[in-house]
mmCIF file of C-alpha atoms in Angstrom:
data_model
loop_
_atom_site.group_PDB
_atom_site.id
_atom_site.type_symbol
_atom_site.label_atom_id
_atom_site.label_comp_id
_atom_site.label_asym_id
_atom_site.label_seq_id
_atom_site.Cartn_x
_atom_site.Cartn_y
_atom_site.Cartn_z
ATOM 1 C CA LYS A 1 0.125 -0.128 -0.014
ATOM 2 C CA ASN A 2 1.347 3.887 -0.815
ATOM 3 C CA GLU A 3 1.408 6.070 2.080
ATOM 4 C CA VAL A 4 0.416 8.593 -0.483
ATOM 5 C CA GLU A 5 -1.995 8.582 -3.324
ATOM 6 C CA GLN A 6 -2.287 11.057 -5.972
ATOM 7 C CA SER A 7 -5.187 11.724 -8.239
ATOM 8 C CA PRO A 8 -5.505 11.737 -11.175
ATOM 9 C CA GLN A 9 -2.548 10.337 -12.295
ATOM 10 C CA ASN A 10 -2.896 11.728 -15.560
ATOM 11 C CA LEU A 11 -5.039 15.132 -16.550
ATOM 12 C CA THR A 12 -5.923 16.997 -19.542
ATOM 13 C CA ALA A 13 -7.293 20.637 -19.712
ATOM 14 C CA GLN A 14 -8.502 23.254 -21.789
ATOM 15 C CA GLU A 15 -6.696 26.524 -21.245
ATOM 16 C CA GLY A 16 -8.804 28.414 -18.721
ATOM 17 C CA GLU A 17 -10.400 25.750 -16.911
ATOM 18 C CA PHE A 18 -10.164 25.446 -12.945
ATOM 19 C CA ILE A 19 -8.150 22.176 -11.878
ATOM 20 C CA THR A 20 -7.770 20.359 -9.010
ATOM 21 C CA ILE A 21 -4.793 17.956 -7.993
ATOM 22 C CA ASN A 22 -5.799 15.590 -4.502
ATOM 23 C CA CYS A 23 -3.289 14.157 -2.324
ATOM 24 C CA SER A 24 -4.479 11.671 0.349
ATOM 25 C CA TYR A 25 -1.834 10.064 2.845
ATOM 26 C CA SER A 26 -1.733 7.143 5.480
ATOM 27 C CA VAL A 27 1.136 8.540 7.777
ATOM 28 C CA GLY A 28 0.989 11.176 10.496
ATOM 29 C CA ILE A 29 2.736 14.048 8.681
ATOM 30 C CA SER A 30 3.616 17.545 10.186
ATOM 31 C CA ALA A 31 3.637 19.593 6.997
ATOM 32 C CA LEU A 32 3.158 18.626 3.219
ATOM 33 C CA HIS A 33 5.148 19.864 -0.125
ATOM 34 C CA TRP A 34 3.557 20.669 -3.157
ATOM 35 C CA LEU A 35 6.344 20.325 -6.153
ATOM 36 C CA GLN A 36 6.013 20.926 -9.794
ATOM 37 C CA GLN A 37 8.207 18.995 -12.153
ATOM 38 C CA HIS A 38 8.906 20.963 -15.681
ATOM 39 C CA PRO A 39 9.215 18.396 -18.853
ATOM 40 C CA GLY A 40 12.928 19.396 -18.952
ATOM 41 C CA GLY A 41 13.236 17.836 -15.185
ATOM 42 C CA GLY A 42 13.673 20.746 -12.956
ATOM 43 C CA ILE A 43 11.890 21.166 -9.923
ATOM 44 C CA VAL A 44 10.383 23.676 -8.344
ATOM 45 C CA SER A 45 8.801 24.107 -4.762
ATOM 46 C CA LEU A 46 5.125 25.706 -4.902
ATOM 47 C CA PHE A 47 4.123 25.426 -1.282
ATOM 48 C CA MET A 48 4.758 24.011 2.138
ATOM 49 C CA LEU A 49 1.627 23.865 4.136
ATOM 50 C CA SER A 50 0.838 22.585 7.544
ATOM 51 C CA SER A 51 -2.465 23.839 8.023
ATOM 52 C CA GLY A 52 -5.409 25.645 6.124
ATOM 53 C CA LYS A 53 -4.596 27.205 2.858
ATOM 54 C CA LYS A 54 -2.095 28.859 0.525
ATOM 55 C CA LYS A 55 -2.149 31.160 -2.336
ATOM 56 C CA HIS A 56 0.511 32.284 -4.987
ATOM 57 C CA GLY A 57 -1.053 33.913 -7.949
ATOM 58 C CA ARG A 58 -3.060 31.269 -9.864
ATOM 59 C CA LEU A 59 -2.324 28.526 -7.745
ATOM 60 C CA ILE A 60 -3.945 27.768 -3.933
ATOM 61 C CA ALA A 61 -3.176 25.119 -2.010
ATOM 62 C CA THR A 62 -5.113 23.326 1.138
ATOM 63 C CA ILE A 63 -4.573 21.026 3.817
ATOM 64 C CA ASN A 64 -6.608 19.434 6.279
ATOM 65 C CA ILE A 65 -4.216 17.492 8.254
ATOM 66 C CA GLN A 66 -6.819 15.662 10.628
ATOM 67 C CA GLU A 67 -8.644 14.295 7.616
ATOM 68 C CA LYS A 68 -5.235 13.523 5.788
ATOM 69 C CA HIS A 69 -5.852 15.188 2.585
ATOM 70 C CA SER A 70 -4.359 18.090 0.747
ATOM 71 C CA SER A 71 -5.322 19.918 -2.677
ATOM 72 C CA LEU A 72 -3.703 22.029 -5.468
ATOM 73 C CA HIS A 73 -5.782 24.285 -7.498
ATOM 74 C CA ILE A 74 -5.271 25.791 -10.365
ATOM 75 C CA THR A 75 -7.349 28.569 -11.800
ATOM 76 C CA ALA A 76 -7.222 30.208 -15.138
ATOM 77 C CA SER A 77 -4.917 27.216 -16.360
ATOM 78 C CA HIS A 78 -2.137 28.113 -18.602
ATOM 79 C CA PRO A 79 -0.212 25.888 -21.246
ATOM 80 C CA ARG A 80 2.698 26.898 -19.079
ATOM 81 C CA ASP A 81 1.212 24.977 -16.069
ATOM 82 C CA SER A 82 2.074 21.696 -18.146
ATOM 83 C CA ALA A 83 4.290 19.636 -15.927
ATOM 84 C CA VAL A 84 3.904 17.031 -12.950
ATOM 85 C CA TYR A 85 2.531 17.951 -9.820
ATOM 86 C CA ILE A 86 3.956 16.028 -7.016
ATOM 87 C CA CYS A 87 3.037 15.997 -3.197
ATOM 88 C CA ALA A 88 5.597 15.121 -0.682
ATOM 89 C CA PRO A 89 4.026 14.621 3.332
ATOM 90 C CA LEU A 90 6.729 15.656 5.835
ATOM 91 C CA LEU A 91 6.455 12.692 8.416
ATOM 92 C CA ASN A 92 5.917 13.844 11.727
ATOM 93 C CA THR A 93 8.582 11.631 13.165
ATOM 94 C CA GLY A 94 11.595 13.979 11.812
ATOM 95 C CA ASN A 95 12.733 15.578 8.650
ATOM 96 C CA GLN A 96 11.641 12.675 6.130
ATOM 97 C CA PHE A 97 9.478 13.296 2.916
ATOM 98 C CA TYR A 98 7.178 10.540 1.314
ATOM 99 C CA PHE A 99 6.837 11.189 -2.282
ATOM 100 C CA GLY A 100 3.472 10.839 -4.477
ATOM 101 C CA THR A 101 3.628 9.439 -7.956
ATOM 102 C CA GLY A 102 3.003 12.777 -9.650
ATOM 103 C CA THR A 103 0.172 14.042 -11.512
ATOM 104 C CA SER A 104 0.689 14.681 -15.128
ATOM 105 C CA LEU A 105 -0.945 17.579 -16.420
ATOM 106 C CA THR A 106 -1.331 19.110 -19.903
ATOM 107 C CA VAL A 107 -3.183 21.869 -20.664
ATOM 108 C CA ILE A 108 -4.071 22.501 -24.249
ATOM 109 C CA PRO A 109 -4.528 25.727 -25.863
ATOM 110 C CA ASP B 1 17.156 29.789 -11.357
ATOM 111 C CA SER B 2 17.052 28.529 -8.074
ATOM 112 C CA GLY B 3 20.416 29.406 -6.965
ATOM 113 C CA VAL B 4 21.257 25.891 -6.128
ATOM 114 C CA THR B 5 24.213 24.582 -8.793
ATOM 115 C CA GLN B 6 24.657 20.901 -9.476
ATOM 116 C CA THR B 7 27.635 19.386 -11.293
ATOM 117 C CA PRO B 8 28.079 17.570 -13.564
ATOM 118 C CA LYS B 9 24.839 17.797 -15.294
ATOM 119 C CA HIS B 10 24.783 14.187 -16.764
ATOM 120 C CA LEU B 11 27.537 11.339 -16.136
ATOM 121 C CA ILE B 12 27.607 7.885 -17.846
ATOM 122 C CA THR B 13 29.496 5.383 -16.297
ATOM 123 C CA ALA B 14 29.908 1.444 -16.130
ATOM 124 C CA THR B 15 28.817 -0.800 -13.202
ATOM 125 C CA GLY B 16 31.057 -1.256 -10.851
ATOM 126 C CA GLN B 17 32.530 2.209 -10.770
ATOM 127 C CA ARG B 18 32.280 5.053 -8.260
ATOM 128 C CA VAL B 19 31.025 8.377 -9.248
ATOM 129 C CA THR B 20 30.963 11.703 -6.795
ATOM 130 C CA LEU B 21 27.936 14.618 -7.265
ATOM 131 C CA ARG B 22 28.325 17.761 -6.204
ATOM 132 C CA CYS B 23 26.157 20.495 -5.278
ATOM 133 C CA SER B 24 26.221 24.213 -4.070
ATOM 134 C CA PRO B 25 23.574 25.758 -1.940
ATOM 135 C CA ARG B 26 21.777 28.833 -2.505
ATOM 136 C CA SER B 27 23.976 31.823 -0.710
ATOM 137 C CA GLY B 28 23.201 31.746 2.956
ATOM 138 C CA ASP B 29 21.216 28.421 3.084
ATOM 139 C CA LEU B 30 22.592 26.038 5.651
ATOM 140 C CA SER B 31 20.968 22.772 4.966
ATOM 141 C CA VAL B 32 21.389 20.844 1.582
ATOM 142 C CA TYR B 33 18.864 17.790 1.052
ATOM 143 C CA TRP B 34 19.432 14.888 -1.913
ATOM 144 C CA TYR B 35 16.799 13.125 -3.553
ATOM 145 C CA GLN B 36 16.871 10.250 -6.190
ATOM 146 C CA GLN B 37 14.299 10.064 -8.904
ATOM 147 C CA SER B 38 14.278 6.866 -10.916
ATOM 148 C CA LEU B 39 11.655 5.768 -13.325
ATOM 149 C CA ASP B 40 10.399 2.815 -11.150
ATOM 150 C CA GLN B 41 11.015 4.281 -7.821
ATOM 151 C CA GLY B 42 9.784 8.283 -8.343
ATOM 152 C CA LEU B 43 11.327 10.878 -5.936
ATOM 153 C CA GLN B 44 13.250 9.706 -2.731
ATOM 154 C CA PHE B 45 14.979 11.192 -0.235
ATOM 155 C CA LEU B 46 18.323 10.623 0.749
ATOM 156 C CA ILE B 47 19.950 12.335 3.184
ATOM 157 C CA GLN B 48 20.150 15.880 4.790
ATOM 158 C CA TYR B 49 22.749 17.539 6.197
ATOM 159 C CA TYR B 50 22.637 20.829 8.105
ATOM 160 C CA ASN B 51 25.826 23.150 8.618
ATOM 161 C CA GLY B 52 28.177 20.129 8.040
ATOM 162 C CA GLU B 53 26.245 17.635 10.271
ATOM 163 C CA GLU B 54 23.757 14.994 8.960
ATOM 164 C CA ARG B 55 20.640 15.832 10.188
ATOM 165 C CA ALA B 56 17.956 13.019 8.523
ATOM 166 C CA LYS B 57 18.369 9.889 6.667
ATOM 167 C CA GLY B 58 16.305 8.319 4.227
ATOM 168 C CA ASN B 59 16.333 5.501 1.850
ATOM 169 C CA ILE B 60 19.818 5.982 1.127
ATOM 170 C CA LEU B 61 21.881 2.796 0.278
ATOM 171 C CA GLU B 62 25.093 1.844 2.023
ATOM 172 C CA ARG B 63 27.039 2.260 -1.405
ATOM 173 C CA PHE B 64 26.110 5.898 -1.095
ATOM 174 C CA SER B 65 27.386 8.232 1.308
ATOM 175 C CA ALA B 66 27.454 12.238 1.530
ATOM 176 C CA GLN B 67 28.749 14.913 3.218
ATOM 177 C CA GLN B 68 28.839 18.818 3.697
ATOM 178 C CA PHE B 69 31.840 20.532 3.693
ATOM 179 C CA PRO B 70 32.672 23.739 5.736
ATOM 180 C CA ASP B 71 31.926 26.090 2.487
ATOM 181 C CA LEU B 72 28.239 24.012 2.924
ATOM 182 C CA HIS B 73 28.894 22.334 -0.873
ATOM 183 C CA SER B 74 28.071 19.011 -0.495
ATOM 184 C CA GLU B 75 28.734 15.817 -2.255
ATOM 185 C CA LEU B 76 27.082 12.485 -2.715
ATOM 186 C CA ASN B 77 29.394 9.415 -3.167
ATOM 187 C CA LEU B 78 27.896 6.493 -5.279
ATOM 188 C CA SER B 79 30.127 3.716 -5.167
ATOM 189 C CA SER B 80 29.880 -0.288 -6.616
ATOM 190 C CA LEU B 81 27.431 1.102 -9.456
ATOM 191 C CA GLU B 82 24.540 -1.255 -10.360
ATOM 192 C CA LEU B 83 22.383 -0.463 -13.539
ATOM 193 C CA GLY B 84 19.430 0.507 -11.198
ATOM 194 C CA ASP B 85 21.221 3.471 -9.753
ATOM 195 C CA SER B 86 20.633 4.925 -13.085
ATOM 196 C CA ALA B 87 18.613 8.170 -12.099
ATOM 197 C CA LEU B 88 18.291 11.597 -11.725
ATOM 198 C CA TYR B 89 19.851 12.842 -8.501
ATOM 199 C CA PHE B 90 18.712 16.605 -7.218
ATOM 200 C CA CYS B 91 20.005 18.338 -4.462
ATOM 201 C CA ALA B 92 17.952 20.693 -2.679
ATOM 202 C CA SER B 93 18.960 23.883 0.033
ATOM 203 C CA SER B 94 17.012 25.632 2.202
ATOM 204 C CA ARG B 95 17.754 28.386 4.813
ATOM 205 C CA GLU B 96 17.353 26.426 7.996
ATOM 206 C CA GLY B 97 17.453 22.845 9.179
ATOM 207 C CA PHE B 98 14.175 21.894 9.527
ATOM 208 C CA SER B 99 12.495 20.570 6.536
ATOM 209 C CA TYR B 100 9.013 22.272 6.433
ATOM 210 C CA ASN B 101 11.455 25.356 5.604
ATOM 211 C CA GLU B 102 10.817 26.194 1.448
ATOM 212 C CA GLN B 103 13.353 24.095 -0.264
ATOM 213 C CA PHE B 104 15.374 25.353 -3.659
ATOM 214 C CA PHE B 105 15.826 22.649 -5.563
ATOM 215 C CA GLY B 106 18.827 22.655 -8.308
ATOM 216 C CA PRO B 107 18.730 21.220 -11.898
ATOM 217 C CA GLY B 108 19.673 17.486 -11.088
ATOM 218 C CA THR B 109 22.475 15.608 -12.312
ATOM 219 C CA ARG B 110 21.649 12.645 -14.666
ATOM 220 C CA LEU B 111 23.344 9.284 -13.901
ATOM 221 C CA THR B 112 23.581 6.669 -16.414
ATOM 222 C CA VAL B 113 25.114 3.534 -15.619
ATOM 223 C CA LEU B 114 25.699 1.245 -18.202
#
């Protein structure tokens, strides 16, 4: 059983659509990281959150630690948002991350 | 550009060999993390150093070792290489030693073991 489940695994959207990527985990965590991996392989940290909600531009991340669930939303999606999005819960037993398998997003013009 | 540099970008070597990957963190960052990304395992946390000392250990094989030097750059040493070690190796840095700090990722080193 995977400790981290992301859904959907693959997502194709039309430009301008509202997108939601979900992350569920089974372990106790203290925080969760959302990462974006570009087609060329580079990784960018989008959010690190331990409660509530964070917003950066068109990106919004929410987390409910008790329900063991986090979501990443993209408003007004754009082709440049095409990437793999990875959630990484941080174990509350130490400085260790688990990683989801990622959601591959393609935004079509 | 995250400010984190990794060298080399690509490395091709043979089974049984030893290689060293290098990471320079962002100016002022004290913590360095190493990650491995392979096709079958996805991203995995290997090890973290903070100000020269090991802070956390993940799924790092005994054939692998790392260190952080006084100038805060870090090296990941991979020995007795196997085909399955072929992967992208990323390092990331953060200001402090806590993993809930924002991390900045380097461009990665692509290792191919033939």
